[in-house]
Amino acid sequence: MVNIIWLIMLICGIITAAVKGNIEQVTESALKAAELGIEVAIQLMGVMSLWMGIMHIAEKAGLIQALAKISGPLVRKLFPSLRTDSPAFGPIIMNLCANILGLGNAATPFGLKAMQELQKENPHPDTASPAMITFLALNTSCLTLIPASIIAVRMKAGSENPTEIIGTTIFATGCAMVAAVIFDYLFRKRNKL
Amino acid sequence: MMIISEIARWAIPFILFTVPLYGFLRRVPVYETFVEGAENGFKTAVKIIPFLIGMLVSVRVFVDSGALDIAADFLSPVFERMGWNSDLLSIIPLAIMRPLSGSGSLGVATQIIDQYGPDSFLGRLASTLQGSTDTTFFVLAVYFGSVGIKKCRYAIKVGLLADITGLIASIWIVSQVFS
């Protein structure tokens, strides 16, 4: 599926540019995107190192394990393939909390730490495990209590009540999150995982 | 609202205060341990580069060439037949952009908000849609890339179905609340 989407976007883009007589755009965009990839990675490098360092202390001090233990039956129910004492639960909880609080910078490192833990329990290292997909689904649709960037845009545009969309956003994300959990469950069932 | 933003403001300093202090009390060599972990962060960031570049190149070519707008034009009659009015059709480019690119969709949302006004139906809808899901393709590339997962199985389907649900829910709630 990813292969197809990736190819379609690329091919359609090139054909469109060619038809429009604007083929130079393809060269420019492709090269710029490649540079952007490095830029994003470098930006991530700093925050990643910071949070991975802090996480490592928390791990050695036993905090992550403690967090995993109190993570509650709900989160554990979402990941039936994981052992109940799996070390992945700690960073998963941290990631979801950071997402909900809108701390995007901190959420990604916690998420990647969780992926590393999940990878340790993955029998096929090049293929996504069911638990990874569940985690990804939760992440792409995760609830954010305060969508800060869009509130800033609304303020700048002179909105009378920039924060009035918080309620509707929470509702919409909630629906998306529930849908993600349900669809994930259905696909898992269909693939007998 | 106030409480939440206060929590968000204090969360990171709180973690930076508590974790090293607790570690120290548990006799963890805090500085050494931090450095050990930070090294891992550096490696992870390098590891995601190929995945990130692969995804960004395809998305950028698709968006910059104008193929996205053509896709939106192509989809318009489909949605029109489903009973969407012309107002709603203006949201289609944002809906397609949302899972592909975070900065791109913020740009489109800003444009809609500036053009129609932040307190118009479309302005509110664009705001809600922008805040309601994360950038599926970006998260997929970064998260799976960081551990070298190449076969994503049904992950993208689940992500996109959730995005579509978010779109429908946004339209429904905004027309319910603000009309």
XYZ file of C-alpha atoms in Angstrom:
372
model
C 0.000 0.000 0.000
C 2.776 2.437 0.941
C 4.682 1.429 -2.197
C 1.681 2.198 -4.390
C 0.892 5.549 -2.758
C 4.536 6.585 -2.879
C 4.789 5.715 -6.595
C 1.454 7.324 -7.512
C 2.367 10.620 -5.826
C 5.730 10.725 -7.548
C 4.519 9.706 -11.032
C 1.390 11.899 -10.965
C 3.484 14.839 -9.816
C 5.994 14.434 -12.642
C 3.272 13.952 -15.289
C 1.371 17.016 -14.035
C 4.497 19.140 -14.130
C 5.304 17.885 -17.647
C 1.784 18.598 -18.948
C 1.865 22.057 -17.409
C 5.210 22.708 -19.124
C 6.781 23.197 -15.725
C 9.109 20.234 -15.551
C 11.897 22.184 -13.806
C 9.635 22.216 -10.748
C 10.181 18.480 -10.315
C 13.955 18.848 -10.168
C 13.729 21.739 -7.756
C 11.173 20.105 -5.465
C 12.933 16.745 -5.360
C 16.306 18.251 -4.502
C 14.786 20.625 -1.962
C 12.892 17.801 -0.294
C 16.081 15.776 0.006
C 17.767 18.703 1.726
C 14.731 19.193 3.941
C 15.018 15.576 5.084
C 18.468 16.293 6.474
C 17.292 19.525 8.081
C 14.427 17.796 9.875
C 16.765 15.028 11.049
C 19.266 17.536 12.390
C 16.531 19.443 14.218
C 15.378 16.138 15.708
C 18.892 15.163 16.695
C 19.153 17.703 19.505
C 15.781 17.101 21.154
C 16.102 13.381 20.577
C 19.446 13.256 22.360
C 18.099 15.313 25.250
C 15.027 13.140 25.804
C 16.769 9.848 25.177
C 19.315 10.886 27.805
C 16.616 11.732 30.335
C 14.738 8.524 29.472
C 17.883 6.514 30.099
C 18.192 7.963 33.607
C 14.504 7.229 34.224
C 15.048 3.692 33.033
C 18.057 3.067 35.269
C 16.212 4.555 38.224
C 13.272 2.229 37.658
C 10.815 5.013 36.825
C 9.871 3.697 33.382
C 9.130 0.256 34.749
C 7.031 1.795 37.509
C 5.096 3.829 34.951
C 4.532 0.709 32.864
C 3.159 -1.096 35.897
C 0.589 1.574 36.726
C -0.294 2.100 33.068
C -3.667 0.627 33.701
C -5.709 -2.059 32.041
C -6.958 0.202 29.217
C -3.612 0.734 27.537
C -2.719 -2.899 28.077
C -5.957 -3.976 26.405
C -4.933 -2.045 23.294
C -1.763 -4.102 22.992
C -2.812 -7.708 23.581
C 0.342 -9.068 21.927
C 2.633 -7.483 24.534
C 3.524 -9.079 27.824
C 1.826 -7.265 30.701
C 5.213 -6.230 32.091
C 6.643 -5.184 28.718
C 9.137 -2.301 29.053
C 7.469 -0.687 26.014
C 4.494 0.472 28.103
C 6.503 3.186 29.890
C 7.517 5.170 26.790
C 4.115 4.478 25.161
C 2.372 6.182 28.079
C 4.898 9.042 28.099
C 4.387 9.537 24.360
C 0.600 9.624 24.587
C 0.719 12.049 27.546
C 3.125 14.361 25.698
C 0.888 14.269 22.632
C -2.216 15.088 24.636
C -0.415 18.032 26.250
C 0.726 19.199 22.825
C 4.446 18.769 23.599
C 5.306 17.627 20.078
C 9.054 17.974 20.630
C 9.036 15.613 23.575
C 6.421 13.253 22.150
C 8.523 12.076 19.201
C 11.556 10.905 21.248
C 9.281 9.007 23.650
C 7.545 7.489 20.642
C 10.803 6.395 19.060
C 11.948 4.916 22.367
C 8.696 2.955 22.442
C 9.357 1.748 18.894
C 12.803 0.495 19.951
C 11.260 -1.459 22.824
C 8.582 -2.866 20.523
C 11.231 -3.837 17.990
C 12.969 -5.985 20.641
C 9.829 -8.131 20.857
C 9.276 -8.195 17.095
C 10.007 -11.591 15.493
C 10.401 -10.073 11.985
C 12.655 -6.991 12.284
C 11.820 -5.569 8.834
C 8.048 -5.941 9.193
C 5.752 -3.905 11.428
C 4.378 -5.920 14.352
C 0.679 -5.599 15.288
C 1.631 -3.680 18.442
C 3.653 -1.200 16.359
C 0.737 -0.570 14.035
C -1.609 -0.028 16.977
C 0.872 2.423 18.457
C 1.253 4.244 15.137
C -2.525 4.425 14.701
C -2.918 5.932 18.183
C -0.187 8.413 17.389
C -1.428 9.704 14.052
C -4.858 10.363 15.505
C -3.825 11.337 18.990
C -5.868 13.758 21.022
C -4.328 17.193 21.596
C -6.007 19.298 24.232
C -4.680 22.616 22.898
C -3.899 22.858 19.173
C -1.436 25.717 19.679
C -0.275 26.421 16.120
C -3.757 26.795 14.652
C -4.856 28.994 17.566
C -1.906 31.267 16.755
C -2.998 31.443 13.110
C -6.570 32.309 14.135
C -5.311 35.018 16.491
C -3.214 36.571 13.754
C -6.184 36.512 11.382
C -8.140 38.564 13.932
C -10.543 35.956 15.238
C -12.963 37.164 17.909
C -12.550 33.895 19.765
C -9.423 32.047 18.636
C -9.882 29.195 21.101
C -13.501 28.413 20.251
C -12.378 25.515 18.043
C -10.832 23.587 20.943
C -14.079 21.771 21.696
C -14.763 20.796 18.097
C -11.144 19.709 17.644
C -11.253 17.469 20.707
C -14.469 15.908 19.444
C -13.044 15.306 15.950
C -9.789 13.845 17.285
C -11.693 11.670 19.706
C -13.688 10.225 16.799
C -10.521 9.701 14.756
C -8.829 7.960 17.686
C -11.756 5.639 18.334
C -11.889 4.867 14.603
C -8.153 4.134 14.588
C -8.537 1.661 17.457
C -11.538 -0.046 15.823
C -10.021 -0.295 12.339
C -6.756 -1.527 13.811
C -8.655 -4.228 15.700
C -10.570 -5.264 12.561
C -7.433 -5.492 10.414
C -5.689 -7.459 13.133
C -8.601 -9.896 13.258
C -8.672 -10.228 9.476
C -4.974 -10.953 9.333
C -5.379 -13.350 12.280
C -2.695 -11.615 14.337
C -8.294 25.573 29.429
C -6.170 27.614 31.829
C -5.262 24.524 33.836
C -4.255 22.584 30.742
C -1.979 25.305 29.442
C -0.411 25.617 32.906
C 0.261 21.871 32.965
C 1.775 22.062 29.486
C 3.974 24.959 30.606
C 5.305 23.092 33.650
C 5.506 19.584 32.222
C 9.000 19.693 30.719
C 10.730 21.553 33.580
C 9.011 19.148 35.962
C 10.394 16.094 34.131
C 13.866 17.639 33.875
C 13.779 18.319 37.625
C 12.291 15.069 38.870
C 13.944 12.392 36.770
C 17.631 13.287 37.355
C 17.003 14.030 41.034
C 15.169 10.746 41.578
C 17.887 8.936 39.621
C 20.555 10.497 41.842
C 18.699 9.408 44.990
C 18.548 5.878 43.548
C 22.345 6.034 43.116
C 22.288 6.225 39.322
C 25.408 7.972 37.925
C 23.183 10.631 36.333
C 25.536 12.438 34.001
C 27.129 9.272 32.615
C 23.753 7.658 32.129
C 22.416 10.743 30.384
C 25.309 10.746 27.916
C 24.865 7.052 27.205
C 21.214 7.586 26.380
C 21.788 10.752 24.376
C 24.096 8.864 22.058
C 21.178 6.651 21.185
C 19.146 9.741 20.253
C 21.797 10.842 17.825
C 21.919 7.422 16.144
C 18.158 7.271 15.858
C 17.977 10.638 14.132
C 20.526 9.478 11.561
C 18.653 6.231 11.017
C 15.407 7.938 9.972
C 17.065 10.077 7.276
C 16.526 7.727 4.289
C 12.898 7.138 5.230
C 12.288 10.829 5.704
C 13.878 11.808 2.396
C 11.996 9.098 0.522
C 8.684 10.310 1.854
C 9.407 14.034 1.529
C 10.545 13.813 -2.112
C 7.409 12.026 -3.228
C 5.089 14.332 -1.253
C 6.806 17.545 -2.372
C 6.781 16.586 -6.078
C 3.091 15.700 -5.768
C 2.183 18.964 -4.042
C 4.476 21.447 -5.834
C 3.640 20.195 -9.340
C -0.023 21.009 -8.770
C -1.069 17.349 -8.904
C -2.743 17.754 -5.518
C -5.007 20.520 -6.834
C -5.908 18.376 -9.831
C -6.764 15.518 -7.479
C -8.951 17.924 -5.487
C -10.710 19.127 -8.674
C -11.190 15.530 -9.708
C -12.768 14.619 -6.375
C -15.071 17.651 -6.226
C -17.855 16.245 -8.456
C -17.806 13.023 -6.440
C -18.431 14.908 -3.215
C -20.917 17.204 -4.910
C -23.014 14.193 -5.810
C -22.809 13.110 -2.167
C -24.569 16.326 -1.276
C -21.681 18.612 -0.295
C -22.309 22.277 -1.046
C -19.745 24.481 -2.782
C -18.536 25.771 0.603
C -17.472 22.344 1.702
C -15.683 21.651 -1.568
C -13.090 24.323 -0.709
C -11.904 22.116 2.148
C -10.874 19.204 -0.113
C -7.285 20.386 -0.799
C -6.717 20.687 2.954
C -8.235 17.266 3.549
C -5.846 15.678 1.025
C -2.852 17.634 2.306
C -3.450 16.885 5.995
C -2.013 13.339 6.123
C 0.828 14.179 3.708
C 2.558 17.247 5.117
C 2.256 19.056 8.430
C 3.749 22.374 7.328
C 1.932 22.144 3.984
C -1.469 21.655 5.557
C -0.849 24.426 8.085
C -0.119 26.657 5.076
C -3.346 25.663 3.319
C -5.348 26.081 6.538
C -3.837 29.543 7.070
C -4.766 30.490 3.522
C -8.383 29.342 4.008
C -8.600 31.205 7.323
C -7.224 34.408 5.780
C -9.445 34.156 2.718
C -12.787 33.329 4.393
C -12.135 34.742 7.879
C -11.300 32.811 11.051
C -14.865 32.982 12.332
C -16.540 31.802 9.139
C -17.809 28.266 8.737
C -14.847 27.353 6.510
C -12.342 29.053 8.815
C -13.610 27.091 11.789
C -13.729 23.868 9.801
C -10.162 24.326 8.535
C -8.992 25.032 12.114
C -10.733 21.952 13.484
C -9.468 19.721 10.692
C -5.897 20.946 11.075
C -5.907 20.224 14.807
C -7.762 16.942 14.656
C -5.134 14.536 13.308
C -1.404 14.283 12.942
C 0.556 13.946 9.692
C 0.121 10.227 9.037
C 2.857 9.837 6.399
C 5.420 11.759 8.441
C 4.745 9.759 11.598
C 4.907 6.552 9.578
C 8.257 7.446 7.999
C 9.843 8.602 11.264
C 8.494 5.942 13.639
C 8.937 2.921 11.392
C 12.143 4.311 9.933
C 13.760 4.689 13.343
C 13.827 0.901 13.814
C 14.289 -0.003 10.162
C 10.759 -1.270 9.457
C 10.248 -1.366 5.697
C 7.093 -3.457 5.441
C 4.267 -1.440 6.930
C 1.466 -4.011 6.463
C -1.962 -2.412 7.031
C -0.609 0.575 9.016
C -1.273 3.147 6.304
C -4.854 1.926 5.817
C -5.616 2.309 9.504
C -4.020 5.777 9.549
C -5.915 7.017 6.509
C -9.244 5.556 7.646
C -8.753 7.406 10.933
C -8.000 10.601 8.984
C -11.200 10.226 6.935
C -13.158 9.662 10.141
C -11.589 12.831 11.537
C -12.649 14.754 8.427
C -16.268 13.571 8.606
C -16.389 14.201 12.357
C -14.956 17.719 11.867
C -17.562 18.628 9.258
C -20.394 17.240 11.367
C -19.394 18.863 14.671
C -18.569 22.263 13.160
C -21.920 22.450 11.382
C -23.670 21.341 14.599
C -21.924 23.718 16.973
C -21.564 26.870 14.878
C -24.797 27.281 12.926
